[in-house]
PDB file of C-alpha atoms in Angstrom:
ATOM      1  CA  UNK A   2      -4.915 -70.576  35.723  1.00 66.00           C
ATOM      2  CA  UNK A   3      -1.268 -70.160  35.819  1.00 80.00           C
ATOM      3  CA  UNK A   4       1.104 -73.359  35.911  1.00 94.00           C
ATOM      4  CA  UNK A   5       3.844 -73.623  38.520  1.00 97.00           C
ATOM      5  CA  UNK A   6       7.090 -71.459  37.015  1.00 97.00           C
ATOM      6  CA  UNK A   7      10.752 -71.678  37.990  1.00 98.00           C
ATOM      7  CA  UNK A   8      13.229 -69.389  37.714  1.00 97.00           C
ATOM      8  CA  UNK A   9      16.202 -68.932  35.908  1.00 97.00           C
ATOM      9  CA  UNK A  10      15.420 -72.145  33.758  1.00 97.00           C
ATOM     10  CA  UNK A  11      19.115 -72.275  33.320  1.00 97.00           C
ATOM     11  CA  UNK A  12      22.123 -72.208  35.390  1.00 96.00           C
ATOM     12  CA  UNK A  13      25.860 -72.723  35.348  1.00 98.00           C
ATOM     13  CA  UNK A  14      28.011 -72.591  38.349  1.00 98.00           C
ATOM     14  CA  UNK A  15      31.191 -73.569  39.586  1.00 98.00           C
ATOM     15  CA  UNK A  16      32.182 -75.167  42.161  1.00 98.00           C
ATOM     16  CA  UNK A  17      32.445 -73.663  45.500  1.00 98.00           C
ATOM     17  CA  UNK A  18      30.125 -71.222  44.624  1.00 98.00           C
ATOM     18  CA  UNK A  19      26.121 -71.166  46.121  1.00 98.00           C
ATOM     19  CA  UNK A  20      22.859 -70.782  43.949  1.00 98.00           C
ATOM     20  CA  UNK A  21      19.189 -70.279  45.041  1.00 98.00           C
ATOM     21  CA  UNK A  22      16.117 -70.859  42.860  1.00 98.00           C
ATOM     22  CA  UNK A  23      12.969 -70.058  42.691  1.00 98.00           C
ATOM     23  CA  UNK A  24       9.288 -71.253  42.207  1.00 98.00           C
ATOM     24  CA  UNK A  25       5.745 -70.126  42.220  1.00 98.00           C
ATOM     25  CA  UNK A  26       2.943 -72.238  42.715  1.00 98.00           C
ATOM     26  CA  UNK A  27       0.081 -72.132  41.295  1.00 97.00           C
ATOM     27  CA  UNK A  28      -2.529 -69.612  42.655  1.00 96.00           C
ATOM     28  CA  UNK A  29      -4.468 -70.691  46.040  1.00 94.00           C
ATOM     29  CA  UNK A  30      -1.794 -73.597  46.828  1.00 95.00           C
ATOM     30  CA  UNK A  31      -0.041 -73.672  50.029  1.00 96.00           C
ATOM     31  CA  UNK A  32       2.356 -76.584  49.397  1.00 95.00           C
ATOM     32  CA  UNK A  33       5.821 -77.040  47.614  1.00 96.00           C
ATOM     33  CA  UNK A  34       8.060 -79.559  47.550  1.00 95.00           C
ATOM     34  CA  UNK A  35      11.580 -79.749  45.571  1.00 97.00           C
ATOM     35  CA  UNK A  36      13.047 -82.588  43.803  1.00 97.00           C
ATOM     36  CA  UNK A  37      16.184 -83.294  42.308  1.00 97.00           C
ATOM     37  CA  UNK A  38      16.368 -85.605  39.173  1.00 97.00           C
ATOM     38  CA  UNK A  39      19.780 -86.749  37.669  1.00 95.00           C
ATOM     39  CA  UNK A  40      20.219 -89.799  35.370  1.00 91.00           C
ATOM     40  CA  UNK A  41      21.433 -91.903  37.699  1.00 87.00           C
ATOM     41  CA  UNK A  42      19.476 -91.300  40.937  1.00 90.00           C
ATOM     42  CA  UNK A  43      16.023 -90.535  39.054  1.00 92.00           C
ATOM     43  CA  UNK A  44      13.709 -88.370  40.575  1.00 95.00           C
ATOM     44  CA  UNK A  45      14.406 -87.686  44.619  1.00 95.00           C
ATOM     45  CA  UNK A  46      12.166 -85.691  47.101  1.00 94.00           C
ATOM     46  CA  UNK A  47      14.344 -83.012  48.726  1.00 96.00           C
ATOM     47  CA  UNK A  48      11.846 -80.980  50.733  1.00 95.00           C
ATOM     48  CA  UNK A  49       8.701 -79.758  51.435  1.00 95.00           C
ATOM     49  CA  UNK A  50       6.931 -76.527  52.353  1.00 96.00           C
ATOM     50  CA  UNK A  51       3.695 -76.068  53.654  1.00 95.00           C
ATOM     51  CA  UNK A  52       2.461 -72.710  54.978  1.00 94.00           C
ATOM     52  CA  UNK A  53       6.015 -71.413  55.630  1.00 96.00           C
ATOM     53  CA  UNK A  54       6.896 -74.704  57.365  1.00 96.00           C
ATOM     54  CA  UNK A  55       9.299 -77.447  56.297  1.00 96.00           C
ATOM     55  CA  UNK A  56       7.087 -80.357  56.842  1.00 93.00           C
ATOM     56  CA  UNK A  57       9.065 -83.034  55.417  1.00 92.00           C
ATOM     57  CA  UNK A  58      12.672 -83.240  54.324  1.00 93.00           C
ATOM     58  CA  UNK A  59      14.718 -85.873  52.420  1.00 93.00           C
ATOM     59  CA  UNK A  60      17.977 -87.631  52.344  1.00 93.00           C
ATOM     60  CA  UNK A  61      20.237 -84.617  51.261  1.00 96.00           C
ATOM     61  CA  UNK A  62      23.183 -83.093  53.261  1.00 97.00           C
ATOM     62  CA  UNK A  63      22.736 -79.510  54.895  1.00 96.00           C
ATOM     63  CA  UNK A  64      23.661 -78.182  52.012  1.00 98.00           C
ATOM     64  CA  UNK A  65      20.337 -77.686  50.410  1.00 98.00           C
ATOM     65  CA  UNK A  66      18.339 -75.456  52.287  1.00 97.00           C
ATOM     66  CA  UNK A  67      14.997 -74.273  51.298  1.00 97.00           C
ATOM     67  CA  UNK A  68      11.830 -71.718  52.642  1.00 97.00           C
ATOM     68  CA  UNK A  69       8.710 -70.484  51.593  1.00 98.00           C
ATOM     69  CA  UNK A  70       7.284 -67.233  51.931  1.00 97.00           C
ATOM     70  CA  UNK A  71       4.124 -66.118  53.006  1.00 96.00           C
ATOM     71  CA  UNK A  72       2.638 -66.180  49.597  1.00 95.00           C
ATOM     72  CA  UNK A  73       3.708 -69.610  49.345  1.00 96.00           C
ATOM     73  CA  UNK A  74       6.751 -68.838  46.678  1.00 98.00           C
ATOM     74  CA  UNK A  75       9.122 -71.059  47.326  1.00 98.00           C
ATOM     75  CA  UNK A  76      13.153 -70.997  47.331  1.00 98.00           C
ATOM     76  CA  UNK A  77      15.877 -73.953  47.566  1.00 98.00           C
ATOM     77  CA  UNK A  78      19.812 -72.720  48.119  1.00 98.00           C
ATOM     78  CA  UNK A  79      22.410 -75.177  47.879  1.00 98.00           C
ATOM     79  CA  UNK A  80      25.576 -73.924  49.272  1.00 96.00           C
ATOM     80  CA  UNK A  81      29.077 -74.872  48.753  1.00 97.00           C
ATOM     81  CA  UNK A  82      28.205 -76.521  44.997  1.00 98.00           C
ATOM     82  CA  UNK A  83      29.635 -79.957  43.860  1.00 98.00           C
ATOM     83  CA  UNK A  84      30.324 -81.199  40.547  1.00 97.00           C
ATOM     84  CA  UNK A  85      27.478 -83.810  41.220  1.00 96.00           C
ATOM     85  CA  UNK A  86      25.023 -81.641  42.252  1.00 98.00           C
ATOM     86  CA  UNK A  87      24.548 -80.870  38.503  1.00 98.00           C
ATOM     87  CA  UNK A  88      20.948 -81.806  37.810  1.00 97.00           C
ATOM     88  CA  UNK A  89      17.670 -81.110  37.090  1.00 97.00           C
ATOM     89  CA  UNK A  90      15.371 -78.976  39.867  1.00 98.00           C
ATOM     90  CA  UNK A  91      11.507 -79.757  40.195  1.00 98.00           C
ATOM     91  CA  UNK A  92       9.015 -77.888  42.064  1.00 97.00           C
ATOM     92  CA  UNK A  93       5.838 -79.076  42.285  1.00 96.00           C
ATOM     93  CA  UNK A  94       2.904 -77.051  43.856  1.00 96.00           C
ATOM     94  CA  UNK A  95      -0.263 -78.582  45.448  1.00 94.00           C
ATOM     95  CA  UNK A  96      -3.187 -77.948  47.645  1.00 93.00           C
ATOM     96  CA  UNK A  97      -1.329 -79.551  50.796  1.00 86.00           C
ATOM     97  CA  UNK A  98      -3.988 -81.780  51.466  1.00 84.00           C
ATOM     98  CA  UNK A  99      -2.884 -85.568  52.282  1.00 82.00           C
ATOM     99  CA  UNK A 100      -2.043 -87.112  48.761  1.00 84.00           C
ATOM    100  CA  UNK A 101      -3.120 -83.978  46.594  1.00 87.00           C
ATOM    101  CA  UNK A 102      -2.515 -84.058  43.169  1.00 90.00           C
ATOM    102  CA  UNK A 103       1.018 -82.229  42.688  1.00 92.00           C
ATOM    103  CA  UNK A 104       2.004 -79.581  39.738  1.00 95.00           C
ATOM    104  CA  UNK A 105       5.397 -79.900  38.290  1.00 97.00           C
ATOM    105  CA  UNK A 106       6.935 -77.060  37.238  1.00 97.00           C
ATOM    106  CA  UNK A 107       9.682 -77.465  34.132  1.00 96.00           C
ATOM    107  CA  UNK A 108      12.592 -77.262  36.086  1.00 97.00           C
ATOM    108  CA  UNK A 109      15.747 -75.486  36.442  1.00 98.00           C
ATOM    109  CA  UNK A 110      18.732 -77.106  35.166  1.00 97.00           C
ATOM    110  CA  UNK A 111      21.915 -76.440  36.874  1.00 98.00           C
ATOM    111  CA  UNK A 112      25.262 -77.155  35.622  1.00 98.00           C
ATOM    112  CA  UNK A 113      28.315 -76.947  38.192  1.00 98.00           C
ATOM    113  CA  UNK A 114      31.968 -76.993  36.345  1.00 97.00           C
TER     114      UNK A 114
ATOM    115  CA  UNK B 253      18.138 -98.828  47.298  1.00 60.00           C
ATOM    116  CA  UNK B 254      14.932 -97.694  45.334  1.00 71.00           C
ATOM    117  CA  UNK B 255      11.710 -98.201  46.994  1.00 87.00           C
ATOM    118  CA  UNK B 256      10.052 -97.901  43.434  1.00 94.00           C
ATOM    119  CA  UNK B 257      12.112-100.952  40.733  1.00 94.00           C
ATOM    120  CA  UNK B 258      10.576-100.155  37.326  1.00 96.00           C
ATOM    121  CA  UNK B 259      11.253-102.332  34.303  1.00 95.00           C
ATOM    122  CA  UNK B 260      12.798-102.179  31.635  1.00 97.00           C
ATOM    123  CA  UNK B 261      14.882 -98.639  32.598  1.00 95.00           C
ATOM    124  CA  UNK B 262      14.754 -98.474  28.158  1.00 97.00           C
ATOM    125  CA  UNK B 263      12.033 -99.345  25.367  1.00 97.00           C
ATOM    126  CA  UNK B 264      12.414 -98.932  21.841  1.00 97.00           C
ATOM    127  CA  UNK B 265      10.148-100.433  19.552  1.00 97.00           C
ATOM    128  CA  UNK B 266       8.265 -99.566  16.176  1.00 97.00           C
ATOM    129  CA  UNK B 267       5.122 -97.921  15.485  1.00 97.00           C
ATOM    130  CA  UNK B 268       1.931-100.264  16.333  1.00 97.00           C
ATOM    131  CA  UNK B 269       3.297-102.116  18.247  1.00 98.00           C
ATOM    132  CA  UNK B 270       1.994-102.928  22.229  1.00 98.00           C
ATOM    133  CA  UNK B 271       4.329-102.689  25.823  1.00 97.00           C
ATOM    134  CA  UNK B 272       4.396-103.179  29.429  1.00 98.00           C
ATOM    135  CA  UNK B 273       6.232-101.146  31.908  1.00 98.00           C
ATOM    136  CA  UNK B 274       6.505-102.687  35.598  1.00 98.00           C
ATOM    137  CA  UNK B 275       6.655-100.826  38.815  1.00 97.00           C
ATOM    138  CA  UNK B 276       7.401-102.762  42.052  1.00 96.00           C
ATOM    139  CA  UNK B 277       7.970-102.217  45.263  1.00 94.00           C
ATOM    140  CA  UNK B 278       8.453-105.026  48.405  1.00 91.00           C
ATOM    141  CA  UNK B 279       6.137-101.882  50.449  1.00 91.00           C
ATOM    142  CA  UNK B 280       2.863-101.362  50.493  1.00 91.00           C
ATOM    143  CA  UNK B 281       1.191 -97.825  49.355  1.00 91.00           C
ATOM    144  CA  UNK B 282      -2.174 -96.477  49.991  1.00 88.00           C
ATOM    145  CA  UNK B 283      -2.100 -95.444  46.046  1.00 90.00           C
ATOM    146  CA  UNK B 284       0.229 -95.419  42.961  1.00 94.00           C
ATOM    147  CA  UNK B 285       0.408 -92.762  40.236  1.00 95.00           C
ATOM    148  CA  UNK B 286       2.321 -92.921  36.778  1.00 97.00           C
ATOM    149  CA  UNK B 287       3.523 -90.141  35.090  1.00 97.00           C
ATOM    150  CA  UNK B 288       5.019 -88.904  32.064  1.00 97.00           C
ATOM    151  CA  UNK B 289       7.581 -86.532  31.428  1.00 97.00           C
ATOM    152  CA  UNK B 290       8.484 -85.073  27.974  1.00 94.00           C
ATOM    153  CA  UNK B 291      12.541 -82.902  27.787  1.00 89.00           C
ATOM    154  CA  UNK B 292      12.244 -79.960  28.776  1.00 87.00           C
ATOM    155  CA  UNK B 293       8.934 -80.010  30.793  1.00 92.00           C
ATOM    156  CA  UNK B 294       7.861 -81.379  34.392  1.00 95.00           C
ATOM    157  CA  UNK B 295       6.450 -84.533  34.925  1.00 96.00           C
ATOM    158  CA  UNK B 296       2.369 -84.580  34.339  1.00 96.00           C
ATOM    159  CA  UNK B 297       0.484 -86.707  36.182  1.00 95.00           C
ATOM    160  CA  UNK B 298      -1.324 -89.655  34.010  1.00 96.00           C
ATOM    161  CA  UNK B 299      -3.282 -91.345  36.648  1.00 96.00           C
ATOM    162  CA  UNK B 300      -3.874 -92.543  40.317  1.00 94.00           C
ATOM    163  CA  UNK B 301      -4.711 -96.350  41.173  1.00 94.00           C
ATOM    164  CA  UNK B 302      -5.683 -96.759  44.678  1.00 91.00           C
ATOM    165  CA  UNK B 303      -7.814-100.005  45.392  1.00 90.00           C
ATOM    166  CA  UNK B 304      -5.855-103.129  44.721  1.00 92.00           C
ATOM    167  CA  UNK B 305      -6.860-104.890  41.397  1.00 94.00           C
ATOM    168  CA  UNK B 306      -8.011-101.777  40.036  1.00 95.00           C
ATOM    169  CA  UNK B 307      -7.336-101.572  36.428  1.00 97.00           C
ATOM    170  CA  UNK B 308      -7.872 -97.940  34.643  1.00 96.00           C
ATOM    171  CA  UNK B 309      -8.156 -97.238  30.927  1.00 97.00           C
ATOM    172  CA  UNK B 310      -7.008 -93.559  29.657  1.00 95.00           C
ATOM    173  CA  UNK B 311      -7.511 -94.277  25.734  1.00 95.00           C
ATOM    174  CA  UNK B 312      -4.389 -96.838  25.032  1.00 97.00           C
ATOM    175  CA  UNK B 313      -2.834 -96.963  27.971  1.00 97.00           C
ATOM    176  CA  UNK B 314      -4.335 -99.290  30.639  1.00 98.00           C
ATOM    177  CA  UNK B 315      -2.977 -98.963  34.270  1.00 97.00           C
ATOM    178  CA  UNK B 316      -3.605-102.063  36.862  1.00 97.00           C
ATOM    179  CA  UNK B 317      -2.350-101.833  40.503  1.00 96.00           C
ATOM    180  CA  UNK B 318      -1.679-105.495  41.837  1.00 94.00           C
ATOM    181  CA  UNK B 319      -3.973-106.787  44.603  1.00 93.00           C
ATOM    182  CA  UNK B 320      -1.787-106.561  47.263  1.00 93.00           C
ATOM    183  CA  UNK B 321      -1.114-102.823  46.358  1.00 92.00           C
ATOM    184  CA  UNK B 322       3.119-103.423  45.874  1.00 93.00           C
ATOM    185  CA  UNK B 323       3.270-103.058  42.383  1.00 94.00           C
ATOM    186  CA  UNK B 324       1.798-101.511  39.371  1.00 96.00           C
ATOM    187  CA  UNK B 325       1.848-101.585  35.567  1.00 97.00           C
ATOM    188  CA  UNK B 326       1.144 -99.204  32.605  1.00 98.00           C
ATOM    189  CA  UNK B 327       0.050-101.381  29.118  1.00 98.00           C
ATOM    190  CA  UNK B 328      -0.046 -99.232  26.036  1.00 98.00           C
ATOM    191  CA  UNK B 329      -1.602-100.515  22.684  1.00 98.00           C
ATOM    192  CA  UNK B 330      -0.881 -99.861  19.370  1.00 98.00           C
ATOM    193  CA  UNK B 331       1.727 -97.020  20.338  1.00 97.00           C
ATOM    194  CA  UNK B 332       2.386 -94.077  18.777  1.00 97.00           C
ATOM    195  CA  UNK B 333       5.538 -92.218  18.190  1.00 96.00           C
ATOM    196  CA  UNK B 334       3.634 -89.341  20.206  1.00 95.00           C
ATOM    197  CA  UNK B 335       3.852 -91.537  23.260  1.00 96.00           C
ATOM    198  CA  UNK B 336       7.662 -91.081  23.378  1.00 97.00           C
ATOM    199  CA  UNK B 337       8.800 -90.308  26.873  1.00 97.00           C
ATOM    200  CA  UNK B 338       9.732 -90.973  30.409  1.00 97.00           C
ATOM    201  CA  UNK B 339       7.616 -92.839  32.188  1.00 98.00           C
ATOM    202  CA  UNK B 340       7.724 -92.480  35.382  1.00 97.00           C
ATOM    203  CA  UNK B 341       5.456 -94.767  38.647  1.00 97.00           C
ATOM    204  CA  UNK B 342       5.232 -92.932  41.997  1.00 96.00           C
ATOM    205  CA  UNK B 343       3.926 -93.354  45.329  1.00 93.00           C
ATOM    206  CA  UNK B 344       3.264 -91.814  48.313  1.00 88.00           C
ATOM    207  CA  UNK B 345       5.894 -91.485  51.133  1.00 81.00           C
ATOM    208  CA  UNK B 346       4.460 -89.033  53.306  1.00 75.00           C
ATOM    209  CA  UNK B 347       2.372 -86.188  53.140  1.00 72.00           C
ATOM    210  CA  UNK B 348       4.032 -84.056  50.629  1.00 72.00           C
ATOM    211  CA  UNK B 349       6.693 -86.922  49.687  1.00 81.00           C
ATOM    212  CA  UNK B 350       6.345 -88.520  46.658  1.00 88.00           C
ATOM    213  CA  UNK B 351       8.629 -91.208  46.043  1.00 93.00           C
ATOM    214  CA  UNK B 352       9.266 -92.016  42.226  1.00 95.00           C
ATOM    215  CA  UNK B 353      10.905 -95.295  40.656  1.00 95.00           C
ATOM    216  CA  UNK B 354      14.236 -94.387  38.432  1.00 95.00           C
ATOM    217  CA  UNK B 355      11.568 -94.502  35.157  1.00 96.00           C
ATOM    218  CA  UNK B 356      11.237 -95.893  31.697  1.00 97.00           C
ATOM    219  CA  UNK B 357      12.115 -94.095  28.929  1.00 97.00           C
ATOM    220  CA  UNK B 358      10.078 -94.752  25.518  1.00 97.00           C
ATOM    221  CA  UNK B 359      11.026 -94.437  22.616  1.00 97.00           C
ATOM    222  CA  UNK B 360       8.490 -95.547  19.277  1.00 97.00           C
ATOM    223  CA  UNK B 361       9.526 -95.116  16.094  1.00 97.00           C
ATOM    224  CA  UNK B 362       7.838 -94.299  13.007  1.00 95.00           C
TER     225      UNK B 362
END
C-alpha cells in the first residue's frame, strides 16, 4: 500500500506571494490533518479534514486555509507569505476514527525570502 | 506555552551507552504516543501507552506512561548510532489533533 505523498517536496517563495500544497493519503482514509514544524515552535496541528469537512482547526491566522476533495486529497494555501512562515509541512492521513493511528507524509519544505 | 515539556530538547552520548527522555504535561490524556523522526522523512509512530503505569518494551527502547497518565518516558539501552533522531511524545487533543512536545533530538556516536 502506498504511503501518504506531498507535493512539490520543495519550495521557495517570497514574500507577499501565496503557495498551496498538496497531499494524498493513503488509499481508503478519509482523514487529513496538516502540521507545521519549525525549530522553534516544534511540531503544531494546523487543521484537519475529514470527509470534505474541516473538523478541527488550530491556532494559525486566516492565512492558512486548507480543503479536501472528495477523494480525500488534501490541500493547505497560505496566502500573503511571511518570512516566518518558512518551515516544514506535514500531512498525515488516517482512518478518521477517534485516536487512529496517523501516517506522516515527508513533508514539504518551504522557504520564504 | 507547550502542553507537551520534553527533556532534555538535546542528547549526545557514545555508543553503548543507556538514556531517558521525559515527556510531561500538567493535563491529563486518554493515551500518549512517541515518535521518531529521521531528516528528510515524516515522523513514524513508535508506540501508544494508554493505561497508566503501563510500561511497553519494543527491543531497547522501553516506554512507561506515569500512573496518573500526565507524563511519559522513552528508556533506550545500549544505544546505537542507528537510533539517531528526533524524538518526539504526542498526545491526543481532539479527534484528529495531535498535540506533540517540542522533541529530543539524539544523537549516538560511534
Amino acid at each position: 500500500k502506498a504511503g501518504v505523498t506531498q507535493t512539490p517536496r520543495y519550495l521557495i517563495k517570497t514574500r507577499g506571494q501565496q503557495v498551496t500544497l498538496s497531499c494524498s493519503p493513503i488509499s481508503g482514509h478519509r482523514s487529513v490533518s496538516w502540521y507545521q514544524q519549525t525549530p522553534g515552535q516544534g511540531l503544531q496541528f494546523l487543521f484537519e479534514y475529514f470527509s470534505e469537512t474541516q473538523r478541527n482547526k488550530g491556532n494559525f491566522p486566516g492565512r492558512f486555509s486548507g480543503r479536501q476533495f472528495s477523494n480525500s486529497r488534501s490541500e493547505m494555501n497560505v496566502s500573503t507569505l511571511e518570512l516566518g512562515d518558512s518551515a516544514l509541512y506535514l500531512c498525515a492521513s488516517s482512518f478518521g476514527g477517534d485516536q487512529e493511528t496517523q501516517y506522516f507524509g515527508p513533508g514539504t519544505r518551504l522557504l520564504v525570502l | 506555552t507547550q502542553l507537551l515539556e520534553q527533556s532534555p530538547q538535546f542528547l549526545s552520548i557514545q555508543e553503548g551507552e543507556n538514556l531517558t527522555v521525559y515527556c510531561n504535561s500538567s493535563s491529563v490524556f486518554s493515551s500518549l504516543q512517541w515518535y521518531r523522526q529521521e531528516p528528510g522523512e515524516g515522523p513514524v509512530l513508535l508506540v501508544t501507552v494508554v493505561t497508566g503505569g503501563e510500561v511497553k518494551k519494543l527491543k531497547r527502547l522501553t516506554f512507561q506512561f506515569g500512573d496518573a497518565r500526565k507524563d511519559s518516558s522513552l528508556h533506550i539501552t545500549a544505544a546505537q548510532p542507528g537510533d539517531t533522531g528526533l524524538y518526539l511524545c504526542a498526545g491526543w487533543w481532539a479527534t484528529g489533533k495531535l498535540i506533540f512536545g517540542q522533541g529530543t533530538t539524539l544523537q549516538v556516536k560511534p
